[in-house]
mmCIF file of C-alpha atoms in Angstrom:
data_model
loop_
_atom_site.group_PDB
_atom_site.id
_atom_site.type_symbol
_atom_site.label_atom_id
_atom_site.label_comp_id
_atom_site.label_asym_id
_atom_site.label_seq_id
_atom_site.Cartn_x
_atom_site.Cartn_y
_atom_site.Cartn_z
ATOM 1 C CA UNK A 16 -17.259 -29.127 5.962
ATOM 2 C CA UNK A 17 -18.615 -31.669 3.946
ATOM 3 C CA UNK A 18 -22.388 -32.165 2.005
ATOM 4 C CA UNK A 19 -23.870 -35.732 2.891
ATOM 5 C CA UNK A 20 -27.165 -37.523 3.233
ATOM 6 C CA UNK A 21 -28.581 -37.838 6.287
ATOM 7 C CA UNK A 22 -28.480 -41.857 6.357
ATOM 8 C CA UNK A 23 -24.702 -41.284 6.141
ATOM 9 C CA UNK A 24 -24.484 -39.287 8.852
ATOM 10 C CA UNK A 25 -26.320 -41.698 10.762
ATOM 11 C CA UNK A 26 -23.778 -44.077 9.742
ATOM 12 C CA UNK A 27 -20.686 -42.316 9.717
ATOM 13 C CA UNK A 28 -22.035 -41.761 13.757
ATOM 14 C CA UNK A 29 -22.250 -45.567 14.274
ATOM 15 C CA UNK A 30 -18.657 -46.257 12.461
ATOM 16 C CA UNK A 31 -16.792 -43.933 14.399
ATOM 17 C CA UNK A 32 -18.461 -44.784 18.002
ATOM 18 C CA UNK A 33 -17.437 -48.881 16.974
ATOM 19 C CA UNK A 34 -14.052 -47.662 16.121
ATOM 20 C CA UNK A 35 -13.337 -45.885 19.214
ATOM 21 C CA UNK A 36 -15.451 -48.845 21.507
ATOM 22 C CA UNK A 37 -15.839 -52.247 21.016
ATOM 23 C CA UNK A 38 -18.527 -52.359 23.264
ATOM 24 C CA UNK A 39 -20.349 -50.781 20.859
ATOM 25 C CA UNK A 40 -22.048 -52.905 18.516
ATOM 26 C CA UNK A 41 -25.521 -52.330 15.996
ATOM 27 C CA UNK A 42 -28.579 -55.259 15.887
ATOM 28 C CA UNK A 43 -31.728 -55.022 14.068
ATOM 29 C CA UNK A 44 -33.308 -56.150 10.958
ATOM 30 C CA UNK A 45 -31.687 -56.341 7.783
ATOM 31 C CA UNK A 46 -29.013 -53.939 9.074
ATOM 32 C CA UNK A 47 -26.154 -56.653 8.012
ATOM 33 C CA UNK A 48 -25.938 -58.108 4.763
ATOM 34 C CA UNK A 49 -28.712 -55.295 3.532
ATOM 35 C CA UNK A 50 -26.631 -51.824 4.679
ATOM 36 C CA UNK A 51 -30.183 -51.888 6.636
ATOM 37 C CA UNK A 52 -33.741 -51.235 5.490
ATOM 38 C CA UNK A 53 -32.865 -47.237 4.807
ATOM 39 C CA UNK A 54 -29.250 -48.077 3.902
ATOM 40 C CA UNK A 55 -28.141 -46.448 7.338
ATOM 41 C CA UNK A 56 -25.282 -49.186 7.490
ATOM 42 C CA UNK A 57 -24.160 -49.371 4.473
ATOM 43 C CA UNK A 58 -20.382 -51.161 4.929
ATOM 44 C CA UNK A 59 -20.450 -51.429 8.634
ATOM 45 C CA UNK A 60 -21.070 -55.216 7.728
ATOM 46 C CA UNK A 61 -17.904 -55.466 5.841
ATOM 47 C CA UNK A 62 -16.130 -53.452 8.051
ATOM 48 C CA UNK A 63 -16.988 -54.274 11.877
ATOM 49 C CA UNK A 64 -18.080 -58.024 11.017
ATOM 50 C CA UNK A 65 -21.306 -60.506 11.984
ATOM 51 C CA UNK A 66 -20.643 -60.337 15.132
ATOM 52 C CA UNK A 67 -20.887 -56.681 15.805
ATOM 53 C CA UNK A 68 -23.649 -55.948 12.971
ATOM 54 C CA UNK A 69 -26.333 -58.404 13.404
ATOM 55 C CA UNK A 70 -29.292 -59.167 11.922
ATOM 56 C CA UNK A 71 -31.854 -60.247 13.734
ATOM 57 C CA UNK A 72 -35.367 -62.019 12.853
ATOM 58 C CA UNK A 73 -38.575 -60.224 12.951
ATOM 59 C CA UNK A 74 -38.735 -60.197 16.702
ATOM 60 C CA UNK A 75 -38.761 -57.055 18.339
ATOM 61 C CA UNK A 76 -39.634 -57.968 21.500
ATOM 62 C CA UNK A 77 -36.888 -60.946 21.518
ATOM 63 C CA UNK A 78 -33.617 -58.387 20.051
ATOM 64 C CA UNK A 79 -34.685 -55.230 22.714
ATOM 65 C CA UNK A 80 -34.408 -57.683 25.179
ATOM 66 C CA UNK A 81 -30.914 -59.230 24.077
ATOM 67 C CA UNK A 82 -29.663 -55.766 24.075
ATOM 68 C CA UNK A 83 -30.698 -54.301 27.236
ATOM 69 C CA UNK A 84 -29.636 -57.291 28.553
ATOM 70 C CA UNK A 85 -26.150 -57.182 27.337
ATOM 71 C CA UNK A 86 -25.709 -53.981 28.698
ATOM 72 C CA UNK A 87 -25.596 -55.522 32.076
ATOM 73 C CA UNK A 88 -22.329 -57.626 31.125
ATOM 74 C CA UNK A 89 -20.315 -54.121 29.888
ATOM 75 C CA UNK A 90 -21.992 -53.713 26.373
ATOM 76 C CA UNK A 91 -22.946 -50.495 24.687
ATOM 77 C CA UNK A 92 -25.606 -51.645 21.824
ATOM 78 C CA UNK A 93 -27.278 -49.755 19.494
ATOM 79 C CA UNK A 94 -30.896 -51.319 18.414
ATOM 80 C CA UNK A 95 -32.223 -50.378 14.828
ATOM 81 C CA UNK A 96 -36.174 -50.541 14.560
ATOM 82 C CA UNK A 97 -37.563 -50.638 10.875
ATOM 83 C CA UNK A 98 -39.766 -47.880 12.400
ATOM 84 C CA UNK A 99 -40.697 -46.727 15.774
ATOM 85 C CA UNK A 100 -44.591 -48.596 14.905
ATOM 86 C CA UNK A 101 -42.552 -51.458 15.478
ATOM 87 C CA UNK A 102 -40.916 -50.744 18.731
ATOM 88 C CA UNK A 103 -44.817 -51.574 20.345
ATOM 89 C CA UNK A 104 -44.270 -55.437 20.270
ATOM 90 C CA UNK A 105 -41.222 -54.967 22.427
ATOM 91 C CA UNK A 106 -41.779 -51.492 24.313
ATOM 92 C CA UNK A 107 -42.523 -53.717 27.254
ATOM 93 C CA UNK A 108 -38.739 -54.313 27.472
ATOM 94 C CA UNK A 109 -37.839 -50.613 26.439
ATOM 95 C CA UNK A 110 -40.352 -49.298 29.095
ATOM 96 C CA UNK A 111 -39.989 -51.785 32.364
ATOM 97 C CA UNK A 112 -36.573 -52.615 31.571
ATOM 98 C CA UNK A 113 -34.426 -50.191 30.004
ATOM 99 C CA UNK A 114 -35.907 -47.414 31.665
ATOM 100 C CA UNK A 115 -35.654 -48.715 35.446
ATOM 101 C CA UNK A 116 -33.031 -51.069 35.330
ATOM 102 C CA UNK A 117 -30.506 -48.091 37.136
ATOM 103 C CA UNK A 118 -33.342 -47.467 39.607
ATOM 104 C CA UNK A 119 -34.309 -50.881 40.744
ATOM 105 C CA UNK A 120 -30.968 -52.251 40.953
ATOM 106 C CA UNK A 121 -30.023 -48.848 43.162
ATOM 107 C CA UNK A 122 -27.460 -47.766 40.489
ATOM 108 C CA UNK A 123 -25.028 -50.992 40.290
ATOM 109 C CA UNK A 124 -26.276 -51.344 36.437
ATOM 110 C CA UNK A 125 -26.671 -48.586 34.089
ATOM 111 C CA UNK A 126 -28.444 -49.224 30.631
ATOM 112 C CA UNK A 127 -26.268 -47.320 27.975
ATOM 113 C CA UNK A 128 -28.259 -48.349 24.838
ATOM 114 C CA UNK A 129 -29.544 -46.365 21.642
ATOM 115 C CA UNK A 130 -32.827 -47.374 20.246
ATOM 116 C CA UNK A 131 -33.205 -45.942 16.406
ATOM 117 C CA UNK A 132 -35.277 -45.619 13.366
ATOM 118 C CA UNK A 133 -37.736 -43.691 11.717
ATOM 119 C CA UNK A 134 -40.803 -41.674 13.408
ATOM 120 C CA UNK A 135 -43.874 -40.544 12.002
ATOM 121 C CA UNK A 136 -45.458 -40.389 8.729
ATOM 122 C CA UNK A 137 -43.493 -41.457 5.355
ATOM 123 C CA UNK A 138 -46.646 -40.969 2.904
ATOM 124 C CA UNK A 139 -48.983 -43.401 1.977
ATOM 125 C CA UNK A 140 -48.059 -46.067 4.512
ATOM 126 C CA UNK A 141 -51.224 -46.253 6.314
ATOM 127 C CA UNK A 142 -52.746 -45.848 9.513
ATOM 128 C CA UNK A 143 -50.198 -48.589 11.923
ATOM 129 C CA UNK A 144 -46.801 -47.232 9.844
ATOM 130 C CA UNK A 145 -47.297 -43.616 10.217
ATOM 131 C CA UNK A 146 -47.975 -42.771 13.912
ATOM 132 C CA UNK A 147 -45.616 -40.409 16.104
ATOM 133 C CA UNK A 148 -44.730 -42.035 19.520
ATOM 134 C CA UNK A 149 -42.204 -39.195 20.713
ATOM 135 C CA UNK A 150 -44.554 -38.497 23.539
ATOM 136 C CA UNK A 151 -45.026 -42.018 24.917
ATOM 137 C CA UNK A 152 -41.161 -42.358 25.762
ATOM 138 C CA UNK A 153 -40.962 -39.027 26.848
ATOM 139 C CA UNK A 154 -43.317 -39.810 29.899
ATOM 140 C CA UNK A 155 -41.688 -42.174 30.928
ATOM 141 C CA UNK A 156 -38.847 -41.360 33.420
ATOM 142 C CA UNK A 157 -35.107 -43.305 32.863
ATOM 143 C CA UNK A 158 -35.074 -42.460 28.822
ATOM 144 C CA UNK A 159 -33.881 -39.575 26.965
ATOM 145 C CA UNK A 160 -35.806 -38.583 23.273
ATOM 146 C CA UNK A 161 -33.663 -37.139 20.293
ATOM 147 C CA UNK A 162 -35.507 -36.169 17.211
ATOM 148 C CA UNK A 163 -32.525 -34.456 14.932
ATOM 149 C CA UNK A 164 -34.447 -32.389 11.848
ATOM 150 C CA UNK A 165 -30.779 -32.469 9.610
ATOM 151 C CA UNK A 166 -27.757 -34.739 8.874
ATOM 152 C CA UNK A 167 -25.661 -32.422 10.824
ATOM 153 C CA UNK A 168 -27.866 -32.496 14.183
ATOM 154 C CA UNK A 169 -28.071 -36.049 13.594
ATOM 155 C CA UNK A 170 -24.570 -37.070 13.383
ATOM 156 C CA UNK A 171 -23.622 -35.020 16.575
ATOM 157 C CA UNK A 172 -26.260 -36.191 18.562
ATOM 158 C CA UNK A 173 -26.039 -40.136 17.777
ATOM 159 C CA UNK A 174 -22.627 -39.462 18.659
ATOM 160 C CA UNK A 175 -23.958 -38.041 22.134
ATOM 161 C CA UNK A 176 -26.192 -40.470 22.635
ATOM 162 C CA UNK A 177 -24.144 -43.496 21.778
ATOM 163 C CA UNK A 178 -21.836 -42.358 24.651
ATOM 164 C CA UNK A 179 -24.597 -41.721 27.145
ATOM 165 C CA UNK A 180 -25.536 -44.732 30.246
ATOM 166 C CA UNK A 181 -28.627 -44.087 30.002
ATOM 167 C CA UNK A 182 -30.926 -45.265 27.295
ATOM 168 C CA UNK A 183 -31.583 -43.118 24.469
ATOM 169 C CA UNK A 184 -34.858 -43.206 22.184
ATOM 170 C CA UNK A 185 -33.263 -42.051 19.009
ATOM 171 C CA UNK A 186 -35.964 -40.708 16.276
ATOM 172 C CA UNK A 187 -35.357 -40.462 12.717
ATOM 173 C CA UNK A 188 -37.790 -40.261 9.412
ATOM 174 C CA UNK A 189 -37.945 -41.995 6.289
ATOM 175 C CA UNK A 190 -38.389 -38.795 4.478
ATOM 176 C CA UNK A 191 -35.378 -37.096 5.667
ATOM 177 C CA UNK A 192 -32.808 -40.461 4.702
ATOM 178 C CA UNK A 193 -31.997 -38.635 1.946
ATOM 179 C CA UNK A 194 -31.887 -35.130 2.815
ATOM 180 C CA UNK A 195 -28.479 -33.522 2.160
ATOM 181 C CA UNK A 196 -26.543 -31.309 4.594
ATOM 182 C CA UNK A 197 -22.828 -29.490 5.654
ATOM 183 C CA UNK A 198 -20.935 -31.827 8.342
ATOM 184 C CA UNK A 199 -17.890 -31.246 9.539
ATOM 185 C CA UNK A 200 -15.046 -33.698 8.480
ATOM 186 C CA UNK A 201 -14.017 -33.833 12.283
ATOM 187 C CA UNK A 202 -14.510 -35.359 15.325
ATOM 188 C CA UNK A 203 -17.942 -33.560 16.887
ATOM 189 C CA UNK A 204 -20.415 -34.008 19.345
ATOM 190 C CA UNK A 205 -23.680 -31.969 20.207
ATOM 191 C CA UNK A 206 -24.610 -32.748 24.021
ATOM 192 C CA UNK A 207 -28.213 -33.787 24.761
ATOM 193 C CA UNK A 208 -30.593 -31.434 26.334
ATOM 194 C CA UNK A 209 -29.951 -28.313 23.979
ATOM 195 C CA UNK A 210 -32.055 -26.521 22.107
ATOM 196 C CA UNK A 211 -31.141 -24.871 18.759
ATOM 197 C CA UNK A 212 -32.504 -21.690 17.301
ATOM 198 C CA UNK A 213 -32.689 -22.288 13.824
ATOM 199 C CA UNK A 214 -33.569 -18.507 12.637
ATOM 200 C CA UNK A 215 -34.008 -15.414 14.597
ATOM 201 C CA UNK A 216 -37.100 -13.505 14.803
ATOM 202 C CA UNK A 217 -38.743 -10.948 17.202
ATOM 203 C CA UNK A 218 -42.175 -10.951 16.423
ATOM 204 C CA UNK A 219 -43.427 -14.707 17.056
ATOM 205 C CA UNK A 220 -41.478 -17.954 18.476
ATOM 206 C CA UNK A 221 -41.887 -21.379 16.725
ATOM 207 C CA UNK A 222 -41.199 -24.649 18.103
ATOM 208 C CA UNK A 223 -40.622 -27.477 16.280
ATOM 209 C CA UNK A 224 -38.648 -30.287 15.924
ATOM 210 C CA UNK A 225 -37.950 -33.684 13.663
ATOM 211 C CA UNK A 226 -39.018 -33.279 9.528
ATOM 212 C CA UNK A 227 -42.402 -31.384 10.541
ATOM 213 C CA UNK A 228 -39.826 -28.071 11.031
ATOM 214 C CA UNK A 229 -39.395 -27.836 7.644
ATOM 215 C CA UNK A 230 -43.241 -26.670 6.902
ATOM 216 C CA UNK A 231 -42.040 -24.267 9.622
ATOM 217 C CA UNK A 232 -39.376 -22.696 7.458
ATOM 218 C CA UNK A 233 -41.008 -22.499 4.338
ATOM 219 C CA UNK A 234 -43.794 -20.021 6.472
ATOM 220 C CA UNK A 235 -41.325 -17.914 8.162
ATOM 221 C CA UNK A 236 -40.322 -17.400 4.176
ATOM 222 C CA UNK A 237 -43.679 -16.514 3.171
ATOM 223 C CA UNK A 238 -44.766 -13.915 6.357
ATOM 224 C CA UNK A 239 -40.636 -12.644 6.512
ATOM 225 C CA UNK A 240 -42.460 -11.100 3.064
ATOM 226 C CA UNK A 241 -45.321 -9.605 5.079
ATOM 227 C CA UNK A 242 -43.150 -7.918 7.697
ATOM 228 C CA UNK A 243 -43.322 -10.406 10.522
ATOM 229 C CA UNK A 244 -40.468 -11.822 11.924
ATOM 230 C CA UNK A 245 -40.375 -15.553 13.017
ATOM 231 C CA UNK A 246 -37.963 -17.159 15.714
ATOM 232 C CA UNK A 247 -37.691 -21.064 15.073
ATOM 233 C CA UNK A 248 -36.510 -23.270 17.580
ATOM 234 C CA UNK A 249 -35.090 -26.547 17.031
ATOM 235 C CA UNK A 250 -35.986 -28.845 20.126
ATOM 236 C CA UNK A 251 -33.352 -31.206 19.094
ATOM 237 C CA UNK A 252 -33.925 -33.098 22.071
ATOM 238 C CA UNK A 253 -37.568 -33.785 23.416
ATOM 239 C CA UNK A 254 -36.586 -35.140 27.131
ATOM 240 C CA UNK A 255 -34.539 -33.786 28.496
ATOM 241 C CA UNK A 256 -36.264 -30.539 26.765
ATOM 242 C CA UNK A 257 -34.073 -27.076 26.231
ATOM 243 C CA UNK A 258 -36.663 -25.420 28.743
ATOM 244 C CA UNK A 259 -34.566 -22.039 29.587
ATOM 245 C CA UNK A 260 -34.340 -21.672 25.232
ATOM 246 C CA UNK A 261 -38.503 -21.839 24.956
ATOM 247 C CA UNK A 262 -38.779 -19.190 27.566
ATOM 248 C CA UNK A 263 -36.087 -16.905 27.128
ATOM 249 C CA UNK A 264 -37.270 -16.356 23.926
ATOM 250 C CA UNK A 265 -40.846 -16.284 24.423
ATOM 251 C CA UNK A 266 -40.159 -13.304 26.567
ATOM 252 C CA UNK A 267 -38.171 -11.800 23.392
ATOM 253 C CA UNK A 268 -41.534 -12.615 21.077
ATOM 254 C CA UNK A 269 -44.283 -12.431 23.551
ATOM 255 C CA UNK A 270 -46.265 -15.233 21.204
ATOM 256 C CA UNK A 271 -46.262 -18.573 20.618
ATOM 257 C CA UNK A 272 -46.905 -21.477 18.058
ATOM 258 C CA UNK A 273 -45.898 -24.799 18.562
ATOM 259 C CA UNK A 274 -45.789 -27.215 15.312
ATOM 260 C CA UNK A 275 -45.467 -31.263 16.018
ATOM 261 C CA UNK A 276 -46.462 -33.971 14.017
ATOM 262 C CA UNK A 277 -48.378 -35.937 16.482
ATOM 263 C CA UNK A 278 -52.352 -36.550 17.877
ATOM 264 C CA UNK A 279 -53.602 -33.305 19.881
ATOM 265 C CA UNK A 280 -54.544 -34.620 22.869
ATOM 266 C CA UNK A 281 -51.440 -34.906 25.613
ATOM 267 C CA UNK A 282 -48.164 -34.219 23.604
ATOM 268 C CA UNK A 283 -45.110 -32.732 23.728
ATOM 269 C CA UNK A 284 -46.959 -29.361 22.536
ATOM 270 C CA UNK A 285 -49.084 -29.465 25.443
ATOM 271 C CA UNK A 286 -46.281 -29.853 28.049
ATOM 272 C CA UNK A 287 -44.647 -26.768 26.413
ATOM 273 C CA UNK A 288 -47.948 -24.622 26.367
ATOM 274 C CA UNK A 289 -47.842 -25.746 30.242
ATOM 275 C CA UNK A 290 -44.274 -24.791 30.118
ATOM 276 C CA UNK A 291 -44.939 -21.177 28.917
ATOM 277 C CA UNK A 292 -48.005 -20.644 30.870
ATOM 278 C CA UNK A 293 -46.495 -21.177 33.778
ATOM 279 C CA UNK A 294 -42.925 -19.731 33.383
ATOM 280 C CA UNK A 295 -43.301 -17.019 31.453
ATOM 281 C CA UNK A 296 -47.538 -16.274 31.466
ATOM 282 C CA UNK A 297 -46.978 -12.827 32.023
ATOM 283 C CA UNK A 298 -44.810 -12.044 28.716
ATOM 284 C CA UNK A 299 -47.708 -13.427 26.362
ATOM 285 C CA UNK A 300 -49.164 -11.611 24.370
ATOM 286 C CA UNK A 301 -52.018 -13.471 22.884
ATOM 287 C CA UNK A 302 -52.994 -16.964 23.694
ATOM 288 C CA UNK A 303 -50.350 -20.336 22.717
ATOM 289 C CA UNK A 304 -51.537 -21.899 19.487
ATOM 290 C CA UNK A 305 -50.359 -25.596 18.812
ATOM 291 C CA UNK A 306 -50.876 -27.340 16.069
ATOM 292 C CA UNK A 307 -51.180 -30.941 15.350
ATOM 293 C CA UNK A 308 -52.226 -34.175 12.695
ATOM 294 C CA UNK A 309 -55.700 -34.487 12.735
ATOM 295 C CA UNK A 310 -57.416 -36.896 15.982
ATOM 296 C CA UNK A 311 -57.731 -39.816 13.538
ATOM 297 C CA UNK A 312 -55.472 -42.533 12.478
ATOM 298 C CA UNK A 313 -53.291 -42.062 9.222
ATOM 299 C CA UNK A 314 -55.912 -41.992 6.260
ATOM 300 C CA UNK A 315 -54.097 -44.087 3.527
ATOM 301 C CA UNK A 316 -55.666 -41.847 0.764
ATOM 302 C CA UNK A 317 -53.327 -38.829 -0.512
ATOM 303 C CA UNK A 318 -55.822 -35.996 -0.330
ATOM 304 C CA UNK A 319 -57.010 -37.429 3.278
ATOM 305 C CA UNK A 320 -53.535 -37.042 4.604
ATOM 306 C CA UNK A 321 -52.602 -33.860 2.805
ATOM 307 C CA UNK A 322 -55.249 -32.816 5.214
ATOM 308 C CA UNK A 323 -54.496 -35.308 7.798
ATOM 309 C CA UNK A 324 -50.630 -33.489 8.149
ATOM 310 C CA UNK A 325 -49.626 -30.549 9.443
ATOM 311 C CA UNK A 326 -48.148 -27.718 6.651
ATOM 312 C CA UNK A 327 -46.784 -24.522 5.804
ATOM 313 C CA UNK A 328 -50.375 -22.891 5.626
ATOM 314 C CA UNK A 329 -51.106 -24.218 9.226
ATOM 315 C CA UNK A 330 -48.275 -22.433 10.492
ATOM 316 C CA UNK A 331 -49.529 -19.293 8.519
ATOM 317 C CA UNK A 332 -52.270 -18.904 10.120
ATOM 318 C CA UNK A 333 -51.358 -19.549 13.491
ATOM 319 C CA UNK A 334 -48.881 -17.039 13.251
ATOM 320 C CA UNK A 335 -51.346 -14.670 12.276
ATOM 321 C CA UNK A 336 -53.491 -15.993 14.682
ATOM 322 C CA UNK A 337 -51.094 -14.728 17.485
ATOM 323 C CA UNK A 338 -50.568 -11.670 15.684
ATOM 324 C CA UNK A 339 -53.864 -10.758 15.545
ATOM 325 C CA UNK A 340 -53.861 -10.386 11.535
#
């Protein structure tokens, strides 16, 4: 094993997927002759070339469409977005292309592409660079959602999705770039679709995923101290979600909090509270608590959005909430 920062493992993903295919190829802006915006490219310039690291101009709709298209004629692209906020100008070719091209052509096209970049709040970036869209592509049938929380996760599953023919929404966060974690030196891959549990508990199960599972780890800490016993699970992958993981140990638990940085109203916690209620409604023991940002657009102001984000204390009390303490 080796210790590296997560924007490394992002690009030591990218390198070895372009050495093994030269299909494979990375566009976005400033990912060339800047080792990209986050320095997740750092060399590939020098190493794969201009015309397999391109920069692009600030046109998001323009480059999405350039790369789905090019999967059509036997390319494998990977598309870097500054951040997700970004992806809006061209989510009309992500959503009615990308995502249906297999269906309306009746399978003779596939549409193996990676879109990437960061998700979610990076501190005081304000209200249009700081919003969680993990939910939005997960509706929408034809696209797969990968929020990795560590370099390790990530590397494995850009790998995965790099090598998928479908397309692959690919979430990252500014705040984890420079995270440091164990990788191994060799070849790996962690498949889509699975769920990992990050600590075992038996008295309450958290689910979490992306940087917002860290608050989750510094409560199990704190209430470990008070005698109760937290299971956290690592989504990993939002769509297709690790359903069997959520229940199975729900059923261990018999309580449930679910911690995700994004607005309340119709996310990916309410589709697991659905999940739960309806799989597994008889092992609960006290109502599913979920907790979210507050219903109002980034504040810009540091004590707003100290408030504004979900922490450590939320989890807390939800926990105790379930435990009826």
């Amino acid at each position: 094993m080796k210790t590296i920062q997560f924007r490394e493992a992002i690009c030591e993903a990218m390198s070895e997927e372009m050495r093994r295919d030269e299909s494979v190829y990375l566009m976005g802006e400033e990912v060339a002759e800047y080792n990209g915006a986050y320095k997740a490219s750092k060399g590939m310039l020098d190493e794969f070339g201009a015309k397999r690291v391109i920069d692009t101009p600030i046109a998001e709709l323009g480059f999405a469409g350039i790369a789905i298209g090019s999967t059509m004629t036997g390319n494998r692209p990977i598309v870097e977005y500054m951040t997700f906020n970004f992806s809006l100008v061209g989510i009309d070719q992500i959503i009615n292309n990308a995502a249906k091209i297999r269906q309306m052509s009746g399978g003779q096209f596939k549409c193996p592409i990676v879109f990437r970049g960061p998700t979610a709040s990076a501190g005081q970036l304000g209200a249009t660079h700081s919003q969680a869209f993990e939910n939005w592509f997960a509706n929408t049938p034809g696209l797969k959602v990968v929020v990795p929380s560590n370099p390790y996760d990530a590397k494995g599953l850009l790998k995965a999705s790099i090598r998928d023919d479908d397309p692959v929404i690919f979430m990252e966060s500014e705040q984890m770039y420079g995270d440091k974690g164990e990788v191994p030196e060799g070849e790996y891959i962690i498949p889509i679709g699975v769920a990992d549990i990050k600590r075992e508990g038996i008295d309450v199960t958290i689910v979490s995923f992306g940087k917002i599972i860290k608050e989750a780890y510094k409560a199990a800490d704190v209430l470990e101290k008070e005698g109760i016993s937290c299971e956290i699970i690592d989504l990993r992958t939002v769509r297709p979600m690790d359903r069997k993981a959520i229940v199975e140990s729900v059923k261990k638990t018999n309580r449930l909090v679910v911690l995700e940085e994004a607005w309340p109203f119709g996310n990916v916690a309410t589709e697991i509270t659905y999940l739960v209620q309806s799989e597994a409604f008889d092992y609960l023991d006290a109502p599913i608590v979920k907790i979210n940002t507050a219903d109002t657009p980034a504040p810009y102001s540091p004590v707003l959005l100290e408030e504004w984000l979900p922490n450590s204390e939320d989890v807390i009390k939800a926990v105790k909430k379930v435990m009826y303490k």
